[in-house]
mmCIF file of C-alpha atoms (C1' of nucleotides) in Angstrom:
data_model
loop_
_atom_site.group_PDB
_atom_site.id
_atom_site.type_symbol
_atom_site.label_atom_id
_atom_site.label_comp_id
_atom_site.label_asym_id
_atom_site.label_seq_id
_atom_site.Cartn_x
_atom_site.Cartn_y
_atom_site.Cartn_z
ATOM 1 C CA MET A 187 0.171 0.017 0.052
ATOM 2 C CA PRO A 188 1.331 3.421 -1.049
ATOM 3 C CA VAL A 189 2.478 5.920 1.331
ATOM 4 C CA ASN A 190 0.135 8.418 0.847
ATOM 5 C CA GLU A 191 -3.164 5.820 0.743
ATOM 6 C CA ILE A 192 -1.853 4.816 4.433
ATOM 7 C CA GLU A 193 -1.597 8.689 5.680
ATOM 8 C CA LYS A 194 -5.507 9.220 3.852
ATOM 9 C CA ARG A 195 -6.661 6.212 5.835
ATOM 10 C CA VAL A 196 -5.130 7.928 9.126
ATOM 11 C CA ARG A 197 -6.556 11.032 8.259
ATOM 12 C CA GLY A 198 -9.839 9.689 7.243
ATOM 13 C CA ALA A 199 -10.164 8.247 11.123
ATOM 14 C CA GLY A 200 -9.811 12.140 12.383
ATOM 15 C CA LEU A 201 -6.224 11.206 13.413
ATOM 16 C CA ARG A 202 -2.812 13.171 12.768
ATOM 17 C CA PRO A 203 -0.611 11.390 10.399
ATOM 18 C CA THR A 204 2.359 11.105 13.139
ATOM 19 C CA ARG A 205 5.475 9.076 12.326
ATOM 20 C CA GLN A 206 4.247 6.510 14.634
ATOM 21 C CA ARG A 207 0.800 5.951 13.494
ATOM 22 C CA ILE A 208 1.841 5.763 9.838
ATOM 23 C CA ALA A 209 4.364 3.272 10.257
ATOM 24 C CA LEU A 210 1.988 1.372 12.763
ATOM 25 C CA ALA A 211 -0.733 1.677 10.072
ATOM 26 C CA GLY A 212 1.622 0.452 7.302
ATOM 27 C CA LEU A 213 2.694 -2.493 9.367
ATOM 28 C CA LEU A 214 -1.293 -3.219 9.635
ATOM 29 C CA PHE A 215 -2.781 -2.746 6.585
ATOM 30 C CA CYS A 216 -0.455 -4.496 4.405
ATOM 31 C CA LYS A 217 -2.316 -7.394 5.224
ATOM 32 C CA GLU A 218 -6.093 -8.214 4.712
ATOM 33 C CA ASN A 219 -6.592 -10.108 7.672
ATOM 34 C CA LEU A 220 -3.501 -9.634 9.955
ATOM 35 C CA HIS A 221 -3.958 -10.699 13.696
ATOM 36 C CA VAL A 222 -1.850 -8.981 16.070
ATOM 37 C CA CYS A 223 -1.697 -8.078 19.705
ATOM 38 C CA ALA A 224 -0.050 -5.016 21.239
ATOM 39 C CA GLU A 225 3.147 -6.750 22.375
ATOM 40 C CA ALA A 226 3.437 -8.105 18.905
ATOM 41 C CA LEU A 227 2.951 -5.064 16.823
ATOM 42 C CA HIS A 228 5.322 -3.275 19.092
ATOM 43 C CA GLU A 229 8.183 -6.265 18.192
ATOM 44 C CA LYS A 230 7.306 -5.914 14.695
ATOM 45 C CA ALA A 231 7.744 -1.952 14.492
ATOM 46 C CA LEU A 232 10.865 -2.114 16.471
ATOM 47 C CA ASP A 233 12.427 -4.955 14.019
ATOM 48 C CA ALA A 234 11.305 -2.757 11.085
ATOM 49 C CA GLY A 235 13.503 0.075 12.813
ATOM 50 C CA VAL A 236 10.490 2.021 14.079
ATOM 51 C CA ARG A 237 10.831 3.629 17.434
ATOM 52 C CA VAL A 238 7.595 3.763 19.342
ATOM 53 C CA SER A 239 6.772 3.054 22.909
ATOM 54 C CA LEU A 240 4.407 0.217 23.752
ATOM 55 C CA ALA A 241 2.013 2.632 25.332
ATOM 56 C CA THR A 242 1.529 4.416 22.041
ATOM 57 C CA VAL A 243 1.193 1.332 20.000
ATOM 58 C CA TYR A 244 -1.765 0.193 22.667
ATOM 59 C CA ASN A 245 -3.123 4.050 22.353
ATOM 60 C CA THR A 246 -2.788 3.808 18.604
ATOM 61 C CA LEU A 247 -4.553 0.109 18.246
ATOM 62 C CA ASP A 248 -7.414 1.657 20.368
ATOM 63 C CA GLN A 249 -7.576 4.674 18.257
ATOM 64 C CA PHE A 250 -7.723 2.590 15.206
ATOM 65 C CA THR A 251 -10.279 0.285 16.792
ATOM 66 C CA ARG A 252 -12.721 3.142 17.875
ATOM 67 C CA ALA A 253 -12.151 4.740 14.279
ATOM 68 C CA GLY A 254 -13.376 1.260 13.022
ATOM 69 C CA LEU A 255 -10.152 0.481 11.096
ATOM 70 C CA LEU A 256 -9.742 -2.560 13.173
ATOM 71 C CA ARG A 257 -11.638 -4.804 15.399
ATOM 72 C CA ALA A 258 -10.677 -6.237 18.772
ATOM 73 C CA PHE A 259 -11.355 -9.414 20.573
ATOM 74 C CA THR A 260 -10.120 -11.453 23.149
ATOM 75 C CA VAL A 261 -8.909 -14.971 23.384
ATOM 76 C CA GLU A 262 -8.671 -16.906 27.016
ATOM 77 C CA GLY A 263 -8.893 -13.683 29.093
ATOM 78 C CA SER A 264 -5.493 -12.908 28.380
ATOM 79 C CA LYS A 265 -4.465 -10.810 25.506
ATOM 80 C CA THR A 266 -6.461 -8.545 23.201
ATOM 81 C CA TRP A 267 -6.040 -9.254 19.527
ATOM 82 C CA PHE A 268 -6.660 -7.160 16.900
ATOM 83 C CA ASP A 269 -7.707 -7.968 13.566
ATOM 84 C CA THR A 270 -7.436 -5.756 10.048
ATOM 85 C CA ASN A 271 -10.470 -7.584 8.999
ATOM 86 C CA VAL A 272 -13.308 -5.755 10.447
ATOM 87 C CA SER A 273 -16.403 -7.330 8.992
ATOM 88 C CA ASN A 274 -18.333 -9.490 11.035
ATOM 89 C CA HIS A 275 -16.732 -13.381 11.031
ATOM 90 C CA CYS A 276 -15.348 -15.575 13.816
ATOM 91 C CA HIS A 277 -11.921 -17.127 14.770
ATOM 92 C CA PHE A 278 -10.182 -20.018 15.042
ATOM 93 C CA PHE A 279 -7.607 -20.030 18.008
ATOM 94 C CA ILE A 280 -4.993 -22.786 18.282
ATOM 95 C CA GLU A 281 -3.963 -23.409 21.704
ATOM 96 C CA ASP A 282 -0.093 -23.374 22.770
ATOM 97 C CA GLU A 283 0.868 -21.785 19.138
ATOM 98 C CA ASP A 284 -1.021 -18.630 19.972
ATOM 99 C CA ARG A 285 -2.205 -18.363 16.761
ATOM 100 C CA ILE A 286 -5.645 -16.709 15.017
ATOM 101 C CA LEU A 287 -7.258 -17.724 11.953
ATOM 102 C CA ASP A 288 -10.186 -16.178 10.250
ATOM 103 C CA ILE A 289 -13.516 -18.443 9.712
ATOM 104 C CA ASP A 290 -15.564 -17.595 6.903
ATOM 105 C CA LEU A 291 -18.790 -19.062 7.827
ATOM 106 C CA GLY A 292 -20.090 -17.322 4.656
ATOM 107 C CA GLY A 293 -23.836 -16.625 3.924
ATOM 108 C CA ASP A 294 -25.610 -14.280 6.215
ATOM 109 C CA TRP A 295 -24.720 -16.339 9.315
ATOM 110 C CA GLU A 296 -24.584 -12.923 11.153
ATOM 111 C CA ASN A 297 -28.360 -12.629 10.698
ATOM 112 C CA GLN A 298 -29.086 -15.722 12.524
ATOM 113 C CA LEU A 299 -27.756 -14.404 15.716
ATOM 114 C CA PRO A 300 -30.045 -15.455 18.572
ATOM 115 C CA GLU A 301 -32.832 -13.043 19.517
ATOM 116 C CA PRO A 302 -32.027 -10.325 22.025
ATOM 117 C CA PRO A 303 -34.403 -10.518 25.470
ATOM 118 C CA GLU A 304 -37.207 -7.621 25.140
ATOM 119 C CA GLY A 305 -35.524 -3.697 24.884
ATOM 120 C CA MET A 306 -32.084 -5.166 24.435
ATOM 121 C CA GLU A 307 -29.899 -4.929 21.172
ATOM 122 C CA ILE A 308 -27.093 -6.467 20.114
ATOM 123 C CA VAL A 309 -24.021 -4.573 19.965
ATOM 124 C CA GLY A 310 -21.829 -6.684 18.697
ATOM 125 C CA PHE A 311 -20.327 -10.685 19.326
ATOM 126 C CA ASP A 312 -17.311 -12.469 19.906
ATOM 127 C CA PHE A 313 -17.122 -16.141 18.641
ATOM 128 C CA VAL A 314 -14.087 -18.111 19.032
ATOM 129 C CA VAL A 315 -13.636 -21.553 18.509
ATOM 130 C CA ARG A 316 -10.627 -23.251 20.298
ATOM 131 C CA LEU A 317 -8.364 -25.788 18.359
ATOM 132 C CA ARG A 318 -5.555 -28.316 18.894
ATOM 133 C CA PRO A 319 -3.571 -30.474 16.949
ATOM 134 C CA LYS A 320 -5.311 -33.903 16.591
ATOM 135 C CA PRO A 321 -3.456 -36.504 18.854
ATOM 136 C CA LEU A 322 -1.739 -38.674 16.166
ATOM 137 C CA SER A 323 -4.360 -41.512 17.851
ATOM 138 C CA MET B 120 -28.984 -28.648 47.870
ATOM 139 C CA PRO B 121 -28.260 -31.050 51.382
ATOM 140 C CA VAL B 122 -24.663 -31.069 52.554
ATOM 141 C CA ASN B 123 -23.528 -34.199 51.951
ATOM 142 C CA GLU B 124 -24.696 -33.838 48.636
ATOM 143 C CA ILE B 125 -22.068 -31.194 48.001
ATOM 144 C CA GLU B 126 -19.477 -33.201 49.871
ATOM 145 C CA LYS B 127 -20.009 -35.926 47.765
ATOM 146 C CA ARG B 128 -19.782 -33.756 44.506
ATOM 147 C CA VAL B 129 -16.526 -32.026 45.867
ATOM 148 C CA ARG B 130 -15.339 -35.744 46.575
ATOM 149 C CA GLY B 131 -16.256 -36.994 43.209
ATOM 150 C CA ALA B 132 -14.114 -34.166 41.730
ATOM 151 C CA GLY B 133 -11.087 -35.751 43.438
ATOM 152 C CA LEU B 134 -10.671 -32.746 45.675
ATOM 153 C CA ARG B 135 -10.825 -33.040 49.912
ATOM 154 C CA PRO B 136 -13.823 -31.498 51.476
ATOM 155 C CA THR B 137 -12.599 -28.767 52.984
ATOM 156 C CA ARG B 138 -14.565 -26.322 55.035
ATOM 157 C CA GLN B 139 -14.000 -23.189 52.177
ATOM 158 C CA ARG B 140 -14.402 -25.666 49.438
ATOM 159 C CA ILE B 141 -17.761 -27.250 51.004
ATOM 160 C CA ALA B 142 -19.118 -23.701 51.633
ATOM 161 C CA LEU B 143 -17.885 -22.440 47.967
ATOM 162 C CA ALA B 144 -19.864 -25.497 46.401
ATOM 163 C CA GLY B 145 -22.686 -24.514 48.479
ATOM 164 C CA LEU B 146 -22.773 -21.184 47.291
ATOM 165 C CA LEU B 147 -22.092 -22.357 43.699
ATOM 166 C CA PHE B 148 -24.259 -25.286 42.934
ATOM 167 C CA CYS B 149 -27.487 -23.998 44.682
ATOM 168 C CA LYS B 150 -28.336 -22.412 41.460
ATOM 169 C CA GLU B 151 -28.499 -24.023 37.807
ATOM 170 C CA ASN B 152 -26.937 -21.321 35.926
ATOM 171 C CA LEU B 153 -25.138 -19.145 38.379
ATOM 172 C CA HIS B 154 -22.610 -16.761 36.746
ATOM 173 C CA VAL B 155 -20.021 -15.459 38.589
ATOM 174 C CA CYS B 156 -16.467 -14.053 38.595
ATOM 175 C CA ALA B 157 -13.888 -14.659 41.481
ATOM 176 C CA GLU B 158 -14.371 -11.333 43.082
ATOM 177 C CA ALA B 159 -17.784 -11.825 43.319
ATOM 178 C CA LEU B 160 -18.111 -15.291 44.704
ATOM 179 C CA HIS B 161 -15.349 -14.129 47.754
ATOM 180 C CA GLU B 162 -17.758 -11.174 48.404
ATOM 181 C CA LYS B 163 -20.853 -13.825 48.418
ATOM 182 C CA ALA B 164 -18.765 -15.928 50.873
ATOM 183 C CA LEU B 165 -18.011 -13.498 53.047
ATOM 184 C CA ASP B 166 -21.484 -11.762 53.404
ATOM 185 C CA ALA B 167 -22.626 -15.479 53.898
ATOM 186 C CA GLY B 168 -20.023 -15.488 56.949
ATOM 187 C CA VAL B 169 -17.346 -18.028 55.271
ATOM 188 C CA ARG B 170 -13.850 -16.780 55.697
ATOM 189 C CA VAL B 171 -12.183 -17.514 52.694
ATOM 190 C CA SER B 172 -9.477 -16.076 51.012
ATOM 191 C CA LEU B 173 -9.347 -14.595 47.563
ATOM 192 C CA ALA B 174 -6.318 -16.935 46.321
ATOM 193 C CA THR B 175 -8.298 -19.728 47.509
ATOM 194 C CA VAL B 176 -11.801 -18.554 45.783
ATOM 195 C CA TYR B 177 -9.295 -18.564 42.449
ATOM 196 C CA ASN B 178 -7.695 -21.690 43.127
ATOM 197 C CA THR B 179 -11.083 -23.348 44.015
ATOM 198 C CA LEU B 180 -12.641 -22.080 41.077
ATOM 199 C CA ASP B 181 -10.062 -23.403 38.918
ATOM 200 C CA GLN B 182 -10.182 -26.798 40.487
ATOM 201 C CA PHE B 183 -13.970 -27.088 40.142
ATOM 202 C CA THR B 184 -13.535 -25.847 36.385
ATOM 203 C CA ARG B 185 -10.995 -28.756 35.779
ATOM 204 C CA ALA B 186 -13.174 -31.265 37.152
ATOM 205 C CA GLY B 187 -15.937 -30.147 35.265
ATOM 206 C CA LEU B 188 -18.266 -28.857 37.688
ATOM 207 C CA LEU B 189 -17.959 -25.633 36.170
ATOM 208 C CA ARG B 190 -17.161 -23.813 32.834
ATOM 209 C CA ALA B 191 -14.986 -20.643 32.510
ATOM 210 C CA PHE B 192 -15.275 -17.914 29.929
ATOM 211 C CA THR B 193 -14.069 -14.412 29.732
ATOM 212 C CA VAL B 194 -15.749 -11.277 28.179
ATOM 213 C CA GLU B 195 -14.263 -8.316 26.973
ATOM 214 C CA GLY B 196 -10.788 -9.238 27.888
ATOM 215 C CA SER B 197 -11.538 -8.368 31.405
ATOM 216 C CA LYS B 198 -12.887 -10.701 34.199
ATOM 217 C CA THR B 199 -12.971 -14.556 33.988
ATOM 218 C CA TRP B 200 -16.472 -15.662 34.530
ATOM 219 C CA PHE B 201 -17.425 -19.135 35.544
ATOM 220 C CA ASP B 202 -20.721 -20.718 34.909
ATOM 221 C CA THR B 203 -22.316 -23.806 36.939
ATOM 222 C CA ASN B 204 -24.247 -24.698 33.387
ATOM 223 C CA VAL B 205 -21.582 -26.821 31.997
ATOM 224 C CA SER B 206 -23.268 -27.718 28.898
ATOM 225 C CA ASN B 207 -22.544 -26.351 25.282
ATOM 226 C CA HIS B 208 -24.268 -22.993 25.066
ATOM 227 C CA CYS B 209 -23.809 -19.377 24.503
ATOM 228 C CA HIS B 210 -24.006 -15.909 26.553
ATOM 229 C CA PHE B 211 -25.339 -12.509 26.621
ATOM 230 C CA PHE B 212 -23.368 -9.999 28.287
ATOM 231 C CA ILE B 213 -25.046 -6.609 29.312
ATOM 232 C CA GLU B 214 -22.736 -4.150 28.979
ATOM 233 C CA ASP B 215 -22.277 -1.433 31.499
ATOM 234 C CA GLU B 216 -24.111 -3.747 33.783
ATOM 235 C CA ASP B 217 -21.514 -6.428 33.980
ATOM 236 C CA ARG B 218 -24.459 -9.353 33.977
ATOM 237 C CA ILE B 219 -24.873 -12.469 31.834
ATOM 238 C CA LEU B 220 -27.473 -14.217 30.634
ATOM 239 C CA ASP B 221 -27.567 -18.087 29.213
ATOM 240 C CA ILE B 222 -28.432 -18.411 25.613
ATOM 241 C CA ASP B 223 -30.346 -21.356 24.875
ATOM 242 C CA LEU B 224 -30.092 -22.085 21.398
ATOM 243 C CA GLY B 225 -31.637 -25.307 21.434
ATOM 244 C CA GLY B 226 -31.315 -27.968 18.853
ATOM 245 C CA ASP B 227 -27.894 -29.424 17.862
ATOM 246 C CA TRP B 228 -26.488 -26.182 17.250
ATOM 247 C CA GLU B 229 -22.958 -27.313 18.641
ATOM 248 C CA ASN B 230 -22.760 -29.894 16.019
ATOM 249 C CA GLN B 231 -23.130 -26.823 13.295
ATOM 250 C CA LEU B 232 -19.783 -25.600 14.380
ATOM 251 C CA PRO B 233 -17.670 -24.818 11.436
ATOM 252 C CA GLU B 234 -15.146 -27.328 10.190
ATOM 253 C CA PRO B 235 -11.506 -27.327 11.677
ATOM 254 C CA PRO B 236 -8.731 -27.446 9.442
ATOM 255 C CA GLU B 237 -7.140 -30.309 8.193
ATOM 256 C CA GLY B 238 -5.348 -31.912 11.373
ATOM 257 C CA MET B 239 -6.900 -30.055 13.936
ATOM 258 C CA GLU B 240 -9.693 -30.848 16.532
ATOM 259 C CA ILE B 241 -12.376 -28.355 18.312
ATOM 260 C CA VAL B 242 -11.407 -28.184 22.117
ATOM 261 C CA GLY B 243 -14.199 -25.931 22.582
ATOM 262 C CA PHE B 244 -15.628 -22.584 21.754
ATOM 263 C CA ASP B 245 -16.816 -19.307 23.270
ATOM 264 C CA PHE B 246 -19.571 -17.442 22.007
ATOM 265 C CA VAL B 247 -20.701 -13.934 23.788
ATOM 266 C CA VAL B 248 -23.364 -11.844 22.291
ATOM 267 C CA ARG B 249 -22.970 -8.410 23.694
ATOM 268 C CA LEU B 250 -25.978 -6.225 24.548
ATOM 269 C CA ARG B 251 -26.990 -2.839 25.573
ATOM 270 C CA PRO B 252 -30.582 -1.402 26.587
ATOM 271 C CA LYS B 253 -32.371 -0.402 23.345
ATOM 272 C CA PRO B 254 -32.281 3.669 23.365
ATOM 273 C CA LEU B 255 -35.776 5.012 23.481
ATOM 274 C CA SER B 256 -35.310 6.733 20.155
ATOM 275 C "C1'" DC C 98 1.709 -38.615 61.226
ATOM 276 C "C1'" DT C 99 1.836 -37.265 56.089
ATOM 277 C "C1'" DG C 100 0.055 -35.035 52.306
ATOM 278 C "C1'" DT C 101 -2.807 -31.449 50.704
ATOM 279 C "C1'" DG C 102 -4.817 -26.975 51.301
ATOM 280 C "C1'" DT C 103 -5.154 -22.333 53.106
ATOM 281 C "C1'" DG C 104 -3.919 -17.415 53.590
ATOM 282 C "C1'" DC C 105 -1.032 -13.909 53.035
ATOM 283 C "C1'" DA C 106 1.242 -10.893 50.499
ATOM 284 C "C1'" DA C 107 4.439 -10.295 47.078
ATOM 285 C "C1'" DA C 108 4.707 -11.214 41.832
ATOM 286 C "C1'" DC C 109 3.059 -11.177 37.306
ATOM 287 C "C1'" DT C 110 0.848 -9.967 33.059
ATOM 288 C "C1'" DC C 111 -1.694 -7.014 30.141
ATOM 289 C "C1'" DT C 112 -3.350 -2.334 29.621
ATOM 290 C "C1'" DT C 113 -4.045 2.490 31.151
ATOM 291 C "C1'" DT C 114 -2.544 7.074 32.733
ATOM 292 C "C1'" DG C 115 -0.075 11.438 34.404
ATOM 293 C "C1'" DC C 116 2.995 14.773 32.903
ATOM 294 C "C1'" DA C 117 6.875 16.433 30.602
ATOM 295 C "C1'" DT C 118 8.555 16.862 26.024
ATOM 296 C "C1'" DA C 119 7.979 16.559 20.982
ATOM 297 C "C1'" DA C 120 5.578 17.078 16.991
ATOM 298 C "C1'" DG C 121 1.971 18.314 13.500
ATOM 299 C "C1'" DT C 122 -0.997 22.244 11.506
ATOM 300 C "C1'" DA D 216 1.850 29.569 18.266
ATOM 301 C "C1'" DC D 217 -1.915 26.066 19.663
ATOM 302 C "C1'" DT D 218 -2.892 21.736 20.061
ATOM 303 C "C1'" DT D 219 -2.501 16.758 20.222
ATOM 304 C "C1'" DA D 220 0.822 12.770 20.408
ATOM 305 C "C1'" DT D 221 4.408 10.332 22.415
ATOM 306 C "C1'" DG D 222 7.717 8.155 25.666
ATOM 307 C "C1'" DC D 223 8.383 7.047 30.072
ATOM 308 C "C1'" DA D 224 7.719 5.235 34.262
ATOM 309 C "C1'" DA D 225 4.045 4.566 37.410
ATOM 310 C "C1'" DA D 226 -0.269 2.644 38.778
ATOM 311 C "C1'" DG D 227 -4.159 -0.325 37.869
ATOM 312 C "C1'" DA D 228 -6.947 -4.413 37.223
ATOM 313 C "C1'" DG D 229 -6.893 -9.470 37.491
ATOM 314 C "C1'" DT D 230 -4.987 -13.441 38.697
ATOM 315 C "C1'" DT D 231 -0.998 -16.545 40.188
ATOM 316 C "C1'" DT D 232 2.662 -18.088 42.975
ATOM 317 C "C1'" DG D 233 5.819 -19.110 47.255
ATOM 318 C "C1'" DC D 234 6.163 -20.188 51.718
ATOM 319 C "C1'" DA D 235 4.723 -21.068 56.592
ATOM 320 C "C1'" DC D 236 0.967 -22.758 58.814
ATOM 321 C "C1'" DA D 237 -3.357 -25.454 59.520
ATOM 322 C "C1'" DC D 238 -6.186 -29.579 58.564
ATOM 323 C "C1'" DA D 239 -8.016 -33.672 56.387
ATOM 324 C "C1'" DG D 240 -7.194 -38.774 55.869
#
DNA sequence: CTGTGTGCAAACTCTTTGCATAAGT
DNA sequence: ACTTATGCAAAGAGTTTGCACACAG
C-alpha cells in the first residue's frame, strides 16, 4: 500500500498522521486479515526499525479500533487481539501456538444471531472456536 | 442441596472436602445457571459469613473447572466468569451492567460448529453476544 | 503422622494513565 | 503558536505463586 494511501486512511480516521501512526498503519494494513496483539505489533515495529513506545502502540490500536479500522477481540481472558478484517466473522484460536485464523462462515450467518431479550439490542459478538492439533491416535 | 450432596460432589471431583470448598460449592451449586467471577464469589462468601481468602476462591474455581463442575469463559478481555451450567451454550453479556444471561439455542446447534482445518480438532468454543438497552429513540 | 489445602503478601501480565517533552497544522 | 501525540515510568486490574501454618485422612 502506497504511503499516501496510508496517510489518507489515518487522516480519514480523524487522526494526525504522525510518524508512529503512519508506521504502525503501514505494518497493519499491508495484510487483509492480520491478527496481532499489542506486544507483537510493538516487536514488529522495532524489528522494522520504527521507534515507538509500547504505550503508543496500545493507544494507536485503541484509536484505530474506535475509528473502525480494526476489530478487537480477546481469547482466553488474556491478551486483546486486533484484526484488520473488520467484517463480522469468527476466529479459530490454536491453543499452545497463540495463533488466530479467520473463519469464513459465508452466507448471512450473522443474521442468524440469537434474538436478544425484550428492550435490548445487539452491540456485537465474539465467537472463538478453540483448536488443538489432533493427537496421532 | 443437602450438605452431604455437596460433599459428595467435591469428593467426586477428587478434592478433599475442606470447609472452604464445601462452603463455596454450596454457594455455587444452589443454582442451576449461576454466573460469577472470582471477586463476586469471594464477596458472596464473606457475606455468608464464610472466611475464605481470594486466592483460595481463585484456586477453588480453577479446580472445579478442571473437574468439569464449572465452565469458564471471559468477556471483553477483563474478568473470567464461571458458569454452573457446564453444557455447551452461549451467553449474552449486558454491557455497563456486567451481567450474563444464558442463551439457549436449542437443537443441535453445537453440531453446526465450523469445520476445523485439516489435522485440528475442536477443544471448545466461546460465543458471547454483547447487548445494551435499546435507546428509547 | 503425612500430604494437601489455605492465607497472606508479593509477583506477574496485560493495559491504562499522568505528566513533561516533541511534533503536527 | 496552539493543540494533539509521544515516551516513560508508575499505577491499575485481574490473576497466580511461594511459603509457613492448618487441617483432612
